[in-house]
Short mmCIF file of C-alpha atoms in Angstrom, two decimals:
data_model
loop_
_atom_site.label_atom_id
_atom_site.label_comp_id
_atom_site.label_asym_id
_atom_site.label_seq_id
_atom_site.Cartn_x
_atom_site.Cartn_y
_atom_site.Cartn_z
CA ASP A 1 106.28 104.48 112.81
CA GLN A 2 109.79 105.61 112.65
CA GLN A 3 112.15 102.61 113.74
CA VAL A 4 115.14 105.02 114.11
CA LYS A 5 114.93 108.60 115.52
CA GLN A 6 117.37 111.10 115.51
CA ASN A 7 116.29 113.47 117.55
CA SER A 8 118.23 116.36 117.04
CA PRO A 9 118.53 118.16 113.13
CA SER A 10 121.30 119.96 114.20
CA LEU A 11 124.22 120.74 116.03
CA SER A 12 127.00 123.32 115.88
CA VAL A 13 130.29 123.03 117.88
CA GLN A 14 133.48 124.97 117.44
CA GLU A 15 136.33 123.46 116.33
CA GLY A 16 138.76 121.14 118.36
CA ARG A 17 136.16 119.99 120.82
CA ILE A 18 133.85 116.92 120.95
CA SER A 19 130.79 116.42 118.69
CA ILE A 20 128.38 113.86 120.29
CA LEU A 21 125.19 112.62 117.74
CA ASN A 22 122.65 110.92 119.13
CA CYS A 23 120.34 107.84 117.86
CA ASP A 24 117.40 105.96 119.61
CA TYR A 25 116.13 103.40 117.62
CA THR A 26 112.38 101.16 118.35
CA ASN A 27 113.37 97.54 118.01
CA SER A 28 115.62 95.15 120.58
CA MET A 29 116.24 92.41 117.65
CA PHE A 30 118.41 95.01 115.87
CA ASP A 31 122.32 93.98 116.13
CA TYR A 32 124.08 95.74 113.48
CA PHE A 33 124.47 99.53 113.53
CA LEU A 34 125.90 101.85 111.54
CA TRP A 35 127.02 105.88 110.77
CA TYR A 36 127.47 107.43 107.32
CA LYS A 37 127.84 110.90 106.74
CA LYS A 38 126.59 112.86 103.13
CA TYR A 39 127.96 115.93 101.68
CA PRO A 40 125.20 117.90 99.31
CA ALA A 41 124.68 116.21 96.30
CA GLU A 42 127.07 113.07 96.75
CA GLY A 43 125.69 109.82 98.40
CA PRO A 44 126.09 108.66 102.04
CA THR A 45 129.88 107.94 103.19
CA PHE A 46 130.37 104.93 105.55
CA LEU A 47 132.04 105.56 109.01
CA ILE A 48 131.99 103.53 111.25
CA SER A 49 129.76 100.55 112.58
CA ILE A 50 129.30 98.22 115.69
CA SER A 51 127.42 94.66 115.99
CA SER A 52 125.82 93.80 119.12
CA ILE A 53 128.26 91.90 120.70
CA LYS A 54 130.26 95.15 121.75
CA ASP A 55 129.56 98.23 123.17
CA LYS A 56 132.03 100.54 121.51
CA ASN A 57 134.16 100.31 118.16
CA GLU A 58 137.03 103.26 117.99
CA ASP A 59 138.39 104.11 114.40
CA GLY A 60 140.86 107.28 114.57
CA ARG A 61 138.87 110.15 115.74
CA PHE A 62 135.15 108.58 115.77
CA THR A 63 133.93 106.30 118.18
CA VAL A 64 130.50 104.92 118.44
CA PHE A 65 128.84 103.63 122.22
CA LEU A 66 125.91 101.69 121.82
CA ASN A 67 124.08 101.27 124.66
CA LYS A 68 121.81 98.22 123.98
CA SER A 69 119.22 98.39 127.10
CA ALA A 70 118.59 101.46 126.09
CA LYS A 71 118.57 100.79 122.71
CA HIS A 72 120.38 103.77 121.92
CA LEU A 73 123.99 104.44 120.19
CA SER A 74 126.25 107.46 119.83
CA LEU A 75 128.83 109.08 117.57
CA HIS A 76 131.61 110.99 118.76
CA ILE A 77 133.88 113.03 116.62
CA VAL A 78 137.21 113.95 118.74
CA PRO A 79 138.42 116.87 118.02
CA SER A 80 135.50 118.00 115.47
CA GLN A 81 136.98 119.49 112.50
CA PRO A 82 135.19 121.95 110.22
CA GLY A 83 135.38 119.00 107.34
CA ASP A 84 133.34 117.13 109.46
CA SER A 85 131.00 119.75 108.85
CA ALA A 86 128.08 117.18 106.85
CA VAL A 87 124.40 114.93 107.94
CA TYR A 88 125.46 112.44 109.70
CA PHE A 89 122.70 109.62 109.40
CA CYS A 90 122.41 106.74 112.07
CA ALA A 91 121.57 103.06 109.80
CA VAL A 92 120.23 99.53 111.22
CA ASP A 93 120.47 96.43 109.74
CA ASN A 94 116.53 95.34 108.92
CA TYR A 95 117.75 91.69 109.64
CA GLY A 96 119.61 91.65 106.61
CA GLN A 97 117.40 92.56 104.24
CA ASN A 98 118.00 96.33 104.11
CA PHE A 99 119.16 99.23 105.76
CA VAL A 100 116.89 101.31 107.77
CA PHE A 101 118.08 104.99 108.38
CA GLY A 102 117.25 107.85 110.57
CA PRO A 103 116.69 111.47 109.66
CA GLY A 104 119.38 112.70 110.01
CA THR A 105 121.75 115.18 112.18
CA ARG A 106 123.37 118.48 110.29
CA LEU A 107 126.85 119.00 111.92
CA SER A 108 128.21 122.91 111.53
CA VAL A 109 131.94 122.68 113.17
CA LEU A 110 132.94 126.53 113.35
CA PRO A 111 136.44 127.74 113.00
CA ASP B 1 135.54 105.76 95.23
CA THR B 2 132.74 103.60 96.70
CA GLY B 3 132.68 101.17 93.60
CA VAL B 4 130.00 102.55 91.92
CA SER B 5 128.90 105.20 89.64
CA GLN B 6 125.34 106.33 88.58
CA ASP B 7 123.73 108.02 85.90
CA PRO B 8 122.54 110.37 85.19
CA ARG B 9 123.43 112.55 88.30
CA HIS B 10 120.85 115.10 87.52
CA LYS B 11 117.67 114.77 85.56
CA ILE B 12 114.71 117.32 85.08
CA THR B 13 111.04 116.30 84.27
CA LYS B 14 107.99 116.81 83.25
CA ARG B 15 105.15 115.32 85.11
CA GLY B 16 104.24 112.32 83.84
CA GLN B 17 107.43 111.52 81.47
CA ASN B 18 109.24 108.11 81.98
CA VAL B 19 112.74 108.27 83.57
CA THR B 20 114.98 105.84 83.87
CA PHE B 21 118.46 105.55 86.13
CA ARG B 22 121.49 103.16 85.91
CA CYS B 23 123.78 102.37 87.98
CA ASP B 24 126.77 100.38 87.60
CA PRO B 25 128.74 98.58 90.28
CA ILE B 26 132.87 98.50 89.29
CA SER B 27 132.76 94.77 89.93
CA GLU B 28 129.99 92.37 90.03
CA HIS B 29 129.05 92.99 93.58
CA ASN B 30 126.58 90.82 94.96
CA ARG B 31 124.01 92.27 95.97
CA LEU B 32 122.78 96.01 94.83
CA TYR B 33 120.09 97.89 96.32
CA TRP B 34 118.28 101.32 96.01
CA TYR B 35 116.83 103.85 97.73
CA ARG B 36 115.27 107.21 97.63
CA GLN B 37 115.95 110.38 99.74
CA THR B 38 113.94 113.27 99.84
CA LEU B 39 114.62 116.38 101.98
CA GLY B 40 115.25 116.00 105.57
CA GLN B 41 114.91 112.53 105.64
CA GLY B 42 117.49 109.74 105.58
CA PRO B 43 117.93 107.59 102.94
CA GLU B 44 114.64 105.43 102.39
CA PHE B 45 114.44 100.99 100.74
CA LEU B 46 112.81 100.94 97.71
CA THR B 47 114.45 97.51 96.20
CA TYR B 48 117.41 95.41 96.35
CA PHE B 49 118.79 92.69 93.89
CA GLN B 50 121.17 89.12 95.06
CA ASN B 51 123.12 88.88 91.87
CA GLU B 52 120.07 89.43 88.74
CA ALA B 53 117.05 88.32 91.04
CA GLN B 54 115.29 91.00 93.01
CA LEU B 55 114.46 89.53 96.24
CA GLU B 56 112.47 92.65 97.66
CA LYS B 57 110.40 95.60 97.22
CA SER B 58 109.30 98.13 99.57
CA ARG B 59 105.69 98.84 99.68
CA LEU B 60 107.24 102.66 98.45
CA LEU B 61 107.64 101.32 94.93
CA SER B 62 104.54 101.70 93.58
CA ASP B 63 103.65 99.96 89.70
CA ARG B 64 104.75 102.86 87.89
CA PHE B 65 107.92 102.21 89.06
CA SER B 66 110.83 99.25 87.93
CA ALA B 67 114.33 98.12 88.41
CA GLU B 68 116.12 95.09 86.55
CA ARG B 69 119.77 94.03 87.16
CA PRO B 70 120.07 91.73 83.70
CA LYS B 71 123.28 89.52 83.91
CA GLY B 72 123.49 90.12 87.81
CA SER B 73 125.63 93.53 86.71
CA PHE B 74 124.34 96.84 86.09
CA SER B 75 121.31 97.99 87.38
CA THR B 76 118.36 100.13 85.83
CA LEU B 77 115.12 102.11 87.71
CA GLU B 78 112.48 103.17 85.71
CA ILE B 79 109.69 105.49 86.91
CA GLN B 80 106.88 105.94 84.32
CA ARG B 81 104.36 108.72 84.26
CA THR B 82 106.65 110.86 86.78
CA GLU B 83 104.35 113.13 89.52
CA GLN B 84 106.07 115.78 91.41
CA GLY B 85 106.51 113.76 94.52
CA ASP B 86 108.86 111.79 92.80
CA SER B 87 111.36 114.59 93.06
CA ALA B 88 114.15 112.87 95.63
CA MET B 89 117.88 111.53 95.31
CA TYR B 90 117.79 108.26 93.62
CA LEU B 91 120.81 106.02 95.46
CA CYS B 92 122.54 102.83 94.72
CA ALA B 93 124.45 101.01 97.11
CA TRP B 94 126.45 98.23 97.09
CA THR B 95 127.34 95.35 99.26
CA SER B 96 129.47 91.88 99.56
CA GLY B 97 126.54 90.01 101.32
CA ARG B 98 124.20 90.16 104.09
CA ARG B 99 124.43 92.27 107.32
CA GLU B 100 127.62 93.63 105.45
CA THR B 101 128.55 97.58 105.24
CA GLN B 102 126.49 99.13 102.58
CA TYR B 103 128.65 101.52 99.80
CA PHE B 104 126.13 103.73 98.28
CA GLY B 105 127.26 105.94 94.46
CA PRO B 106 126.52 109.70 94.11
CA GLY B 107 122.77 109.56 93.27
CA THR B 108 120.91 110.87 90.92
CA ARG B 109 118.93 114.30 91.80
CA LEU B 110 115.26 113.65 90.20
CA LEU B 111 113.64 117.00 89.60
CA VAL B 112 109.81 116.81 88.42
CA LEU B 113 108.34 120.04 86.94
#
């Protein structure tokens, strides 16, 4: 039973447009959420995080939104660039013990 | 630079052989994690250490897997009697404490023939 779901395996966006990646989680007790980016043959790279006391966190072109009632978070990338093409993982902090990751969404930014 | 290196980066072995991977944090970070990632999946937690103490092990960590972190610095992950299902990328991560961001190393890609 997946605790973290990313229902879109892939997403294609034109360069300069907005990319929106979505993530749903099942446990309302989760209170710290993160997004990672992964290129082939490399480890995941931390992008941005948000705690449950906030509903939005912004860092440059990246913004994460958290909807606690819907148990949903999203990552917005504006404007999208070809270098953003990668697999994006949503992760939740599992009671401070470890992280639980979603299966990932492959983003392709087309020039 | 994420503050952690892993060795080797790639390993090909035959079924039934033993393999060992190493993770070296640049400094002695408090917590060190091992994850496994297979194709089409996100990283899956295997085990973690706080200093030299192994505090939690996932049910994914069968009896063939063992991890150590002597002296609370580098860590090793050994897989005995490898099986084809062990083929995956093995990732090491560190963090400074509970509920802190985890930073990943480049991973070791294992292929069991």
